[in-house]
Amino acid sequence: MDLHDLVEHPRTEETAGEGAAAAVAHESLERRRLLSSPLKAVLAAAAGAALVSACDITDAPYSRNKHLLRRLTYGATPASLADLEAKGEAAWLAEQLDPDSIDTSAIDAKVAQYEAMNTTTAAELLTAFPGDTSAIAKLQLQAATALRAFESPAQLFERMAEFWADHFNVPTNTTYLAAIRIHDDRIVARTHALGRFKDLVVASAQSPAMLEYLDNRLSRVGSINENYGRELLELHAVGVDGGYDETDVVDTARILTGWTSDRSNGTYFFDQANHDTGSVNIMGWTRPAGTDYEQHGIAFLHWLAMRPATASFVSRKIARRFVSDDPPAAVVDAMAAAWLANDSNIASVLTAMVAHPAFADDAGGKFCRPGDFLSKTMRSLQAELDPIADALRLLEFAIATNGMGFSSFSWPSPDGPPDDAEAWLSTAGLLLRLSLTADMLSPAFPNGSLIPTPLVASLTGKTAAEIFDDAAQAFLLESPTAAGLAVLSGRTGWSLDHTPTAAEIDTAFPAIALCLLASPDAMYR
Amino acid sequence: MTTTATGTSRRTVLKAGALGASAIGAGSLAGVSPLASAMPNQPQGRLVVVYLRGGQDHLSTVIPYTDGNYYDRRPDIAIPDDRVLPLDSALGLHPVMTGLHSLYQAGRLAVVAGAGNPAGDRSHFAAQDLSEFGTASIPADQRGWIGRLMASTASADDSLFRAVSASALTSVSLRGYDALAVPTINQFGLSGTTGLALENEGLLRAMYAGAGTLESVGTSALDASAAISNLSGDTGTNVTAARFADIPEILEADLGVEAITIDVGGWDTHNPMGTWDQGVMRAQLARLNFYLSGMQADLDARGLDDVTTVVMTEFGRRVDQNGTQGTEHGWGSVMLVFGGGVNGGNVVGGVPSLSSANTPRGDVPVAVDFRDVLGELATSVLGVTDLTTVFPGHSPTPVGVMN
């Protein structure tokens, strides 16, 4: 069964992100700021300070800690801010970069309730989820990934696991890939999320899912298939302008002939009989002596991982996720230098990124991808889900984000989903963000509204101004602006000094929450 | 539930804020000031742009069925000469493309053989971008050819619906103009599953009343949602089929649509492509034939004779089959043009004898610059005469696909 037509077919603009393309995206954001709040932009320029947001609901000065949480986690909350403030940036970052030091037992136990997530091999998945039942494995992977983003304390680990899943994209668009995608996620992105790129690229090259998706499993001496070799160079390593030609593509395919899989049980093996043992020259790299031909391929991938072009290309992509759509060259250069000095260690690259002054350049200006928006909303609501009892809620999320062009593990082409605002800001996507947020606040949502009842209870006896401020602080960690207060006051019919009854608060709170959580500000991080 | 909050008429939905609050990449960003050069075009018709993502194979679609080289170089995947649906004495369509062949025979479909971009880029993503930019190298403005066209002809009374992506995301070809993204009629709206969003439409409008890019997109989305709320839309589960089914209904609704883009994926056929009667390529082409001829039949049934459709891809695939009975990224590709105003029943361009000498890099050579085809459509369908603005660095020459 070909599931392809059941998913979105959004296009991508990975390669267009280079140079001028990204400059335009940056210009768009600048333009948004100027149009949204000219006075504030002028003030910001005068003060030389970055602002959290330039929208009409909240308006606050730059906060280093909030910025760290908004970028490196799936959403800042009062609790996560308190945790960061208590630990201090250095200790907090060190902990986030060492996920083994973080107690993830609660979320691990939740994820373990999904039978597909409890497997260890591709063979188990293929046996347990044959044919169309592989859709169950895919849905469990999507739900588990959503839960981890919402609730895992190892937030930066989850963000990087998502980054690598996007970078080494394998869509679940066939029943076979839907069945074994969990295995790929485990052995590639989740095993090496903060480790060495060298290990990531080898793990991906030997992943049965990648071998299936980009056809390398079929590529043999004398009858090669260029698909994987080309995308390895263009998308995974040096980038389209990385200095390779068509001969390099062919030789990359040749050095990896015989890297195949037993499709029946989803295991990688090196098939020496079908390996092309001839000489190759890939951007100057030639085969070492000896007849351990599988090791030649690994040596090539390790060499490729340490090319300066690879360090720059992938660092820039990381910076697009965490810094801005058009990251300044200085921060990318610092990250690439850390890459080359630390044997492609990703934790070192992230450390260099966060330490660079340009990390703060675009604070509050990064447009959330659909998944980011959902996760941020869930974290704002402090909502914790049960993996089984809340399955319908998770299904609603999957359907809504799919409608936004963002179904996890489903991007249809090997470049993976893009990062820039221009790709994600669409009329259709925005309507779905508004509708989904409203649904989550409605008592008619599966298992009821996700509104945090302790917050609502704490508002009794307060004035409208205090209620609006408390809600904005709880959800966005900021106070409403005058414009935001006017909208809230208009919708509730409460003057700012009015003290509503508990019943009035209950009735009005969905609209108050919608106004904050689906505000233009809330679309940015 | 079906009336709009702002009382806008479905038939004349104007773009809110018109030019001033134009969304991302309005003309001023592209170096084209719509206010200064506002010179509304006089469209003769409406254009549907179908993009086949992944590099669609020329030689399985439009087949040089008398060329022995073709059969020698594709021993396992060539389409037998006695199976093709002949277009002329040299080229024929895949046997599964019966609906499109009927349109050709009726003089309503023109085939461009050997179409492509002189850039000859082998990357999907670079080649897709260039074809949507309408250029042979990355342009300074990073805007799409349709976006440039719309921005350069924008006026204060532009319809909100001038340019539409039948997708969750906005096509690159529409960048430079604040186009709508409408995945399907039934997937586009504020209702959600609980109704709470619709109850709060007034609140949402107030929240998005600002003049910024995001706010402008939000207001456009709410207006567009209201405007199409009483269209019925296709309810099938195949998203691509639903989009093709929705297009005639959207066009009949007279919303002021000038161009709609739609994608069909699944064309990156490195893996075994199959033979004329089974396999991936046959299934892909059967679906495509179903989508395209079905849409045209629906347009005909509704009497919409001013709609022209063009089908394109980022590149064709190489002549030789690869080691796995698939094909690699190549160059020359097929474009199809059908519907209103088409000078059909003929082949433009062509495919030379596929000898090694005639196929440098192993490619089907490009005989027709894709911008010459799009340029002719920009003029004949969308009424634009200043094509150098639409296709920077190129002066398109009509190729004769339109009357």
PDB file of C-alpha atoms in Angstrom, chain A residues 56-229:
ATOM      1  CA  ASP A  56       0.362  43.535  20.327  1.00  0.00           C
ATOM      2  CA  ILE A  57      -0.484  41.297  23.252  1.00  0.00           C
ATOM      3  CA  THR A  58       2.718  41.127  25.198  1.00  0.00           C
ATOM      4  CA  ASP A  59       5.669  43.403  25.205  1.00  0.00           C
ATOM      5  CA  ALA A  60       8.708  42.770  27.314  1.00  0.00           C
ATOM      6  CA  PRO A  61      12.445  43.394  27.360  1.00  0.00           C
ATOM      7  CA  TYR A  62      14.927  40.677  26.497  1.00  0.00           C
ATOM      8  CA  SER A  63      15.389  38.018  29.124  1.00  0.00           C
ATOM      9  CA  ARG A  64      18.321  35.636  28.691  1.00  0.00           C
ATOM     10  CA  ASN A  65      16.694  32.840  30.642  1.00  0.00           C
ATOM     11  CA  LYS A  66      13.363  33.062  28.851  1.00  0.00           C
ATOM     12  CA  HIS A  67      15.185  33.134  25.531  1.00  0.00           C
ATOM     13  CA  LEU A  68      17.153  29.992  26.427  1.00  0.00           C
ATOM     14  CA  LEU A  69      13.952  28.180  27.314  1.00  0.00           C
ATOM     15  CA  ARG A  70      12.025  29.418  24.287  1.00  0.00           C
ATOM     16  CA  ARG A  71      14.751  28.217  21.920  1.00  0.00           C
ATOM     17  CA  LEU A  72      16.287  25.131  23.510  1.00  0.00           C
ATOM     18  CA  THR A  73      13.108  23.591  24.924  1.00  0.00           C
ATOM     19  CA  TYR A  74       9.601  23.057  23.575  1.00  0.00           C
ATOM     20  CA  GLY A  75       8.235  25.957  25.566  1.00  0.00           C
ATOM     21  CA  ALA A  76       9.029  28.093  28.572  1.00  0.00           C
ATOM     22  CA  THR A  77       6.823  27.636  31.619  1.00  0.00           C
ATOM     23  CA  PRO A  78       6.854  29.255  35.057  1.00  0.00           C
ATOM     24  CA  ALA A  79       8.198  25.967  36.434  1.00  0.00           C
ATOM     25  CA  SER A  80      10.962  25.577  33.859  1.00  0.00           C
ATOM     26  CA  LEU A  81      11.969  29.197  34.344  1.00  0.00           C
ATOM     27  CA  ALA A  82      12.193  28.684  38.095  1.00  0.00           C
ATOM     28  CA  ASP A  83      14.316  25.572  37.541  1.00  0.00           C
ATOM     29  CA  LEU A  84      16.722  27.404  35.234  1.00  0.00           C
ATOM     30  CA  GLU A  85      16.957  30.350  37.612  1.00  0.00           C
ATOM     31  CA  ALA A  86      17.689  28.047  40.529  1.00  0.00           C
ATOM     32  CA  LYS A  87      20.413  26.104  38.743  1.00  0.00           C
ATOM     33  CA  GLY A  88      21.973  28.944  36.810  1.00  0.00           C
ATOM     34  CA  GLU A  89      22.603  28.865  33.068  1.00  0.00           C
ATOM     35  CA  ALA A  90      25.882  26.926  33.156  1.00  0.00           C
ATOM     36  CA  ALA A  91      24.616  24.093  35.316  1.00  0.00           C
ATOM     37  CA  TRP A  92      21.265  23.952  33.542  1.00  0.00           C
ATOM     38  CA  LEU A  93      22.902  23.779  30.112  1.00  0.00           C
ATOM     39  CA  ALA A  94      25.410  21.160  31.240  1.00  0.00           C
ATOM     40  CA  GLU A  95      22.543  19.028  32.493  1.00  0.00           C
ATOM     41  CA  GLN A  96      20.558  19.451  29.289  1.00  0.00           C
ATOM     42  CA  LEU A  97      23.623  18.460  27.248  1.00  0.00           C
ATOM     43  CA  ASP A  98      24.027  15.312  29.357  1.00  0.00           C
ATOM     44  CA  PRO A  99      20.599  13.684  29.152  1.00  0.00           C
ATOM     45  CA  ASP A 100      21.790  10.611  31.030  1.00  0.00           C
ATOM     46  CA  SER A 101      21.984  12.838  34.097  1.00  0.00           C
ATOM     47  CA  ILE A 102      18.279  13.679  33.838  1.00  0.00           C
ATOM     48  CA  ASP A 103      15.600  11.510  35.399  1.00  0.00           C
ATOM     49  CA  THR A 104      13.272  10.683  32.499  1.00  0.00           C
ATOM     50  CA  SER A 105      11.651   7.685  34.149  1.00  0.00           C
ATOM     51  CA  ALA A 106       8.161   9.202  34.185  1.00  0.00           C
ATOM     52  CA  ILE A 107       8.008   9.941  30.465  1.00  0.00           C
ATOM     53  CA  ASP A 108       9.844   6.707  29.657  1.00  0.00           C
ATOM     54  CA  ALA A 109       7.159   4.780  31.516  1.00  0.00           C
ATOM     55  CA  LYS A 110       4.452   6.555  29.564  1.00  0.00           C
ATOM     56  CA  VAL A 111       6.078   5.855  26.209  1.00  0.00           C
ATOM     57  CA  ALA A 112       6.600   2.229  27.217  1.00  0.00           C
ATOM     58  CA  GLN A 113       2.841   1.785  27.293  1.00  0.00           C
ATOM     59  CA  TYR A 114       2.929   1.801  23.506  1.00  0.00           C
ATOM     60  CA  GLU A 115       3.660  -1.716  22.324  1.00  0.00           C
ATOM     61  CA  ALA A 116       5.525  -0.564  19.223  1.00  0.00           C
ATOM     62  CA  MET A 117       7.811   1.635  21.311  1.00  0.00           C
ATOM     63  CA  ASN A 118       8.717  -1.346  23.483  1.00  0.00           C
ATOM     64  CA  THR A 119      10.463  -3.178  20.671  1.00  0.00           C
ATOM     65  CA  THR A 120      14.217  -3.246  20.145  1.00  0.00           C
ATOM     66  CA  THR A 121      14.642  -4.584  16.619  1.00  0.00           C
ATOM     67  CA  ALA A 122      13.171  -3.878  13.222  1.00  0.00           C
ATOM     68  CA  ALA A 123      12.330  -7.574  12.962  1.00  0.00           C
ATOM     69  CA  GLU A 124      10.009  -7.348  15.959  1.00  0.00           C
ATOM     70  CA  LEU A 125       8.235  -4.393  14.380  1.00  0.00           C
ATOM     71  CA  LEU A 126       7.852  -6.123  11.041  1.00  0.00           C
ATOM     72  CA  THR A 127       6.390  -9.171  12.756  1.00  0.00           C
ATOM     73  CA  ALA A 128       4.064  -7.265  15.053  1.00  0.00           C
ATOM     74  CA  PHE A 129       2.843  -4.691  12.504  1.00  0.00           C
ATOM     75  CA  PRO A 130       2.525  -6.355   9.104  1.00  0.00           C
ATOM     76  CA  GLY A 131       0.873  -4.683   6.132  1.00  0.00           C
ATOM     77  CA  ASP A 132      -1.578  -1.903   6.856  1.00  0.00           C
ATOM     78  CA  THR A 133      -1.258  -2.450  10.611  1.00  0.00           C
ATOM     79  CA  SER A 134       2.048  -0.592  10.343  1.00  0.00           C
ATOM     80  CA  ALA A 135      -0.078   2.554  10.576  1.00  0.00           C
ATOM     81  CA  ILE A 136      -0.441   1.701  14.272  1.00  0.00           C
ATOM     82  CA  ALA A 137       3.329   1.698  14.759  1.00  0.00           C
ATOM     83  CA  LYS A 138       3.535   5.045  13.004  1.00  0.00           C
ATOM     84  CA  LEU A 139       0.775   6.580  15.140  1.00  0.00           C
ATOM     85  CA  GLN A 140       2.425   5.298  18.312  1.00  0.00           C
ATOM     86  CA  LEU A 141       5.740   6.815  17.243  1.00  0.00           C
ATOM     87  CA  GLN A 142       4.043  10.136  16.518  1.00  0.00           C
ATOM     88  CA  ALA A 143       2.174  10.085  19.823  1.00  0.00           C
ATOM     89  CA  ALA A 144       5.259   9.093  21.819  1.00  0.00           C
ATOM     90  CA  THR A 145       7.282  11.852  20.158  1.00  0.00           C
ATOM     91  CA  ALA A 146       4.583  14.405  20.943  1.00  0.00           C
ATOM     92  CA  LEU A 147       4.426  13.284  24.576  1.00  0.00           C
ATOM     93  CA  ARG A 148       8.193  13.523  24.901  1.00  0.00           C
ATOM     94  CA  ALA A 149       8.152  17.065  23.523  1.00  0.00           C
ATOM     95  CA  PHE A 150       5.387  18.056  25.924  1.00  0.00           C
ATOM     96  CA  GLU A 151       6.656  16.368  29.063  1.00  0.00           C
ATOM     97  CA  SER A 152      10.225  15.058  28.948  1.00  0.00           C
ATOM     98  CA  PRO A 153      12.614  16.908  31.263  1.00  0.00           C
ATOM     99  CA  ALA A 154      15.387  16.163  28.727  1.00  0.00           C
ATOM    100  CA  GLN A 155      14.062  18.911  26.491  1.00  0.00           C
ATOM    101  CA  LEU A 156      17.213  19.764  24.542  1.00  0.00           C
ATOM    102  CA  PHE A 157      17.798  16.076  23.858  1.00  0.00           C
ATOM    103  CA  GLU A 158      14.280  15.821  22.413  1.00  0.00           C
ATOM    104  CA  ARG A 159      14.807  18.931  20.317  1.00  0.00           C
ATOM    105  CA  MET A 160      18.032  17.500  18.860  1.00  0.00           C
ATOM    106  CA  ALA A 161      16.442  14.100  18.293  1.00  0.00           C
ATOM    107  CA  GLU A 162      13.812  15.901  16.243  1.00  0.00           C
ATOM    108  CA  PHE A 163      16.486  17.862  14.423  1.00  0.00           C
ATOM    109  CA  TRP A 164      18.289  14.691  13.340  1.00  0.00           C
ATOM    110  CA  ALA A 165      15.054  12.949  12.426  1.00  0.00           C
ATOM    111  CA  ASP A 166      14.427  15.897  10.101  1.00  0.00           C
ATOM    112  CA  HIS A 167      18.014  15.995   8.850  1.00  0.00           C
ATOM    113  CA  PHE A 168      18.179  12.280   8.017  1.00  0.00           C
ATOM    114  CA  ASN A 169      14.561  12.273   6.939  1.00  0.00           C
ATOM    115  CA  VAL A 170      12.851   8.929   6.282  1.00  0.00           C
ATOM    116  CA  PRO A 171       9.129   9.376   5.667  1.00  0.00           C
ATOM    117  CA  THR A 172       6.644   6.736   6.769  1.00  0.00           C
ATOM    118  CA  ASN A 173       5.004   6.715   3.358  1.00  0.00           C
ATOM    119  CA  THR A 174       5.026   2.973   2.765  1.00  0.00           C
ATOM    120  CA  THR A 175       3.832   0.221   5.050  1.00  0.00           C
ATOM    121  CA  TYR A 176       7.388  -1.081   5.333  1.00  0.00           C
ATOM    122  CA  LEU A 177       8.838   2.255   6.417  1.00  0.00           C
ATOM    123  CA  ALA A 178       5.885   2.925   8.724  1.00  0.00           C
ATOM    124  CA  ALA A 179       6.666  -0.359  10.477  1.00  0.00           C
ATOM    125  CA  ILE A 180      10.409   0.142  10.992  1.00  0.00           C
ATOM    126  CA  ARG A 181      10.651   3.921  11.383  1.00  0.00           C
ATOM    127  CA  ILE A 182      10.686   3.526  15.164  1.00  0.00           C
ATOM    128  CA  HIS A 183      13.842   1.446  14.832  1.00  0.00           C
ATOM    129  CA  ASP A 184      15.522   4.091  12.684  1.00  0.00           C
ATOM    130  CA  ASP A 185      14.635   6.798  15.203  1.00  0.00           C
ATOM    131  CA  ARG A 186      16.122   4.727  18.005  1.00  0.00           C
ATOM    132  CA  ILE A 187      19.423   3.747  16.358  1.00  0.00           C
ATOM    133  CA  VAL A 188      20.102   7.075  14.614  1.00  0.00           C
ATOM    134  CA  ALA A 189      18.620  10.220  16.145  1.00  0.00           C
ATOM    135  CA  ARG A 190      17.993   9.038  19.693  1.00  0.00           C
ATOM    136  CA  THR A 191      21.259   7.161  20.082  1.00  0.00           C
ATOM    137  CA  HIS A 192      23.458   9.987  18.849  1.00  0.00           C
ATOM    138  CA  ALA A 193      21.388  13.152  19.350  1.00  0.00           C
ATOM    139  CA  LEU A 194      24.100  14.941  21.332  1.00  0.00           C
ATOM    140  CA  GLY A 195      27.006  12.707  20.299  1.00  0.00           C
ATOM    141  CA  ARG A 196      29.274  12.784  17.269  1.00  0.00           C
ATOM    142  CA  PHE A 197      28.033  13.524  13.766  1.00  0.00           C
ATOM    143  CA  LYS A 198      30.522  10.893  12.601  1.00  0.00           C
ATOM    144  CA  ASP A 199      28.487   8.268  14.388  1.00  0.00           C
ATOM    145  CA  LEU A 200      25.179   9.729  13.262  1.00  0.00           C
ATOM    146  CA  VAL A 201      26.070   9.567   9.584  1.00  0.00           C
ATOM    147  CA  VAL A 202      27.306   5.975   9.814  1.00  0.00           C
ATOM    148  CA  ALA A 203      24.248   4.908  11.796  1.00  0.00           C
ATOM    149  CA  SER A 204      21.989   6.538   9.222  1.00  0.00           C
ATOM    150  CA  ALA A 205      23.862   4.956   6.308  1.00  0.00           C
ATOM    151  CA  GLN A 206      23.419   1.532   7.904  1.00  0.00           C
ATOM    152  CA  SER A 207      19.831   2.062   9.019  1.00  0.00           C
ATOM    153  CA  PRO A 208      17.551  -0.440   7.295  1.00  0.00           C
ATOM    154  CA  ALA A 209      14.942   2.301   6.916  1.00  0.00           C
ATOM    155  CA  MET A 210      17.366   4.646   5.138  1.00  0.00           C
ATOM    156  CA  LEU A 211      18.732   1.777   3.040  1.00  0.00           C
ATOM    157  CA  GLU A 212      15.160   1.099   1.947  1.00  0.00           C
ATOM    158  CA  TYR A 213      14.057   4.705   1.466  1.00  0.00           C
ATOM    159  CA  LEU A 214      16.937   5.945  -0.654  1.00  0.00           C
ATOM    160  CA  ASP A 215      17.464   2.624  -2.398  1.00  0.00           C
ATOM    161  CA  ASN A 216      21.063   1.971  -1.355  1.00  0.00           C
ATOM    162  CA  ARG A 217      20.150  -1.562  -0.398  1.00  0.00           C
ATOM    163  CA  LEU A 218      19.653  -2.256  -4.108  1.00  0.00           C
ATOM    164  CA  SER A 219      22.855  -0.610  -5.323  1.00  0.00           C
ATOM    165  CA  ARG A 220      25.408  -3.191  -6.451  1.00  0.00           C
ATOM    166  CA  VAL A 221      28.703  -3.309  -8.312  1.00  0.00           C
ATOM    167  CA  GLY A 222      28.079  -2.726 -11.983  1.00  0.00           C
ATOM    168  CA  SER A 223      24.474  -1.689 -11.387  1.00  0.00           C
ATOM    169  CA  ILE A 224      24.533   1.232  -9.018  1.00  0.00           C
ATOM    170  CA  ASN A 225      21.691   3.410  -7.784  1.00  0.00           C
ATOM    171  CA  GLU A 226      22.806   7.020  -7.168  1.00  0.00           C
ATOM    172  CA  ASN A 227      19.901   8.063  -4.992  1.00  0.00           C
ATOM    173  CA  TYR A 228      21.478   7.727  -1.554  1.00  0.00           C
ATOM    174  CA  GLY A 229      24.939   8.860  -2.623  1.00  0.00           C
TER     175      GLY A 229
END
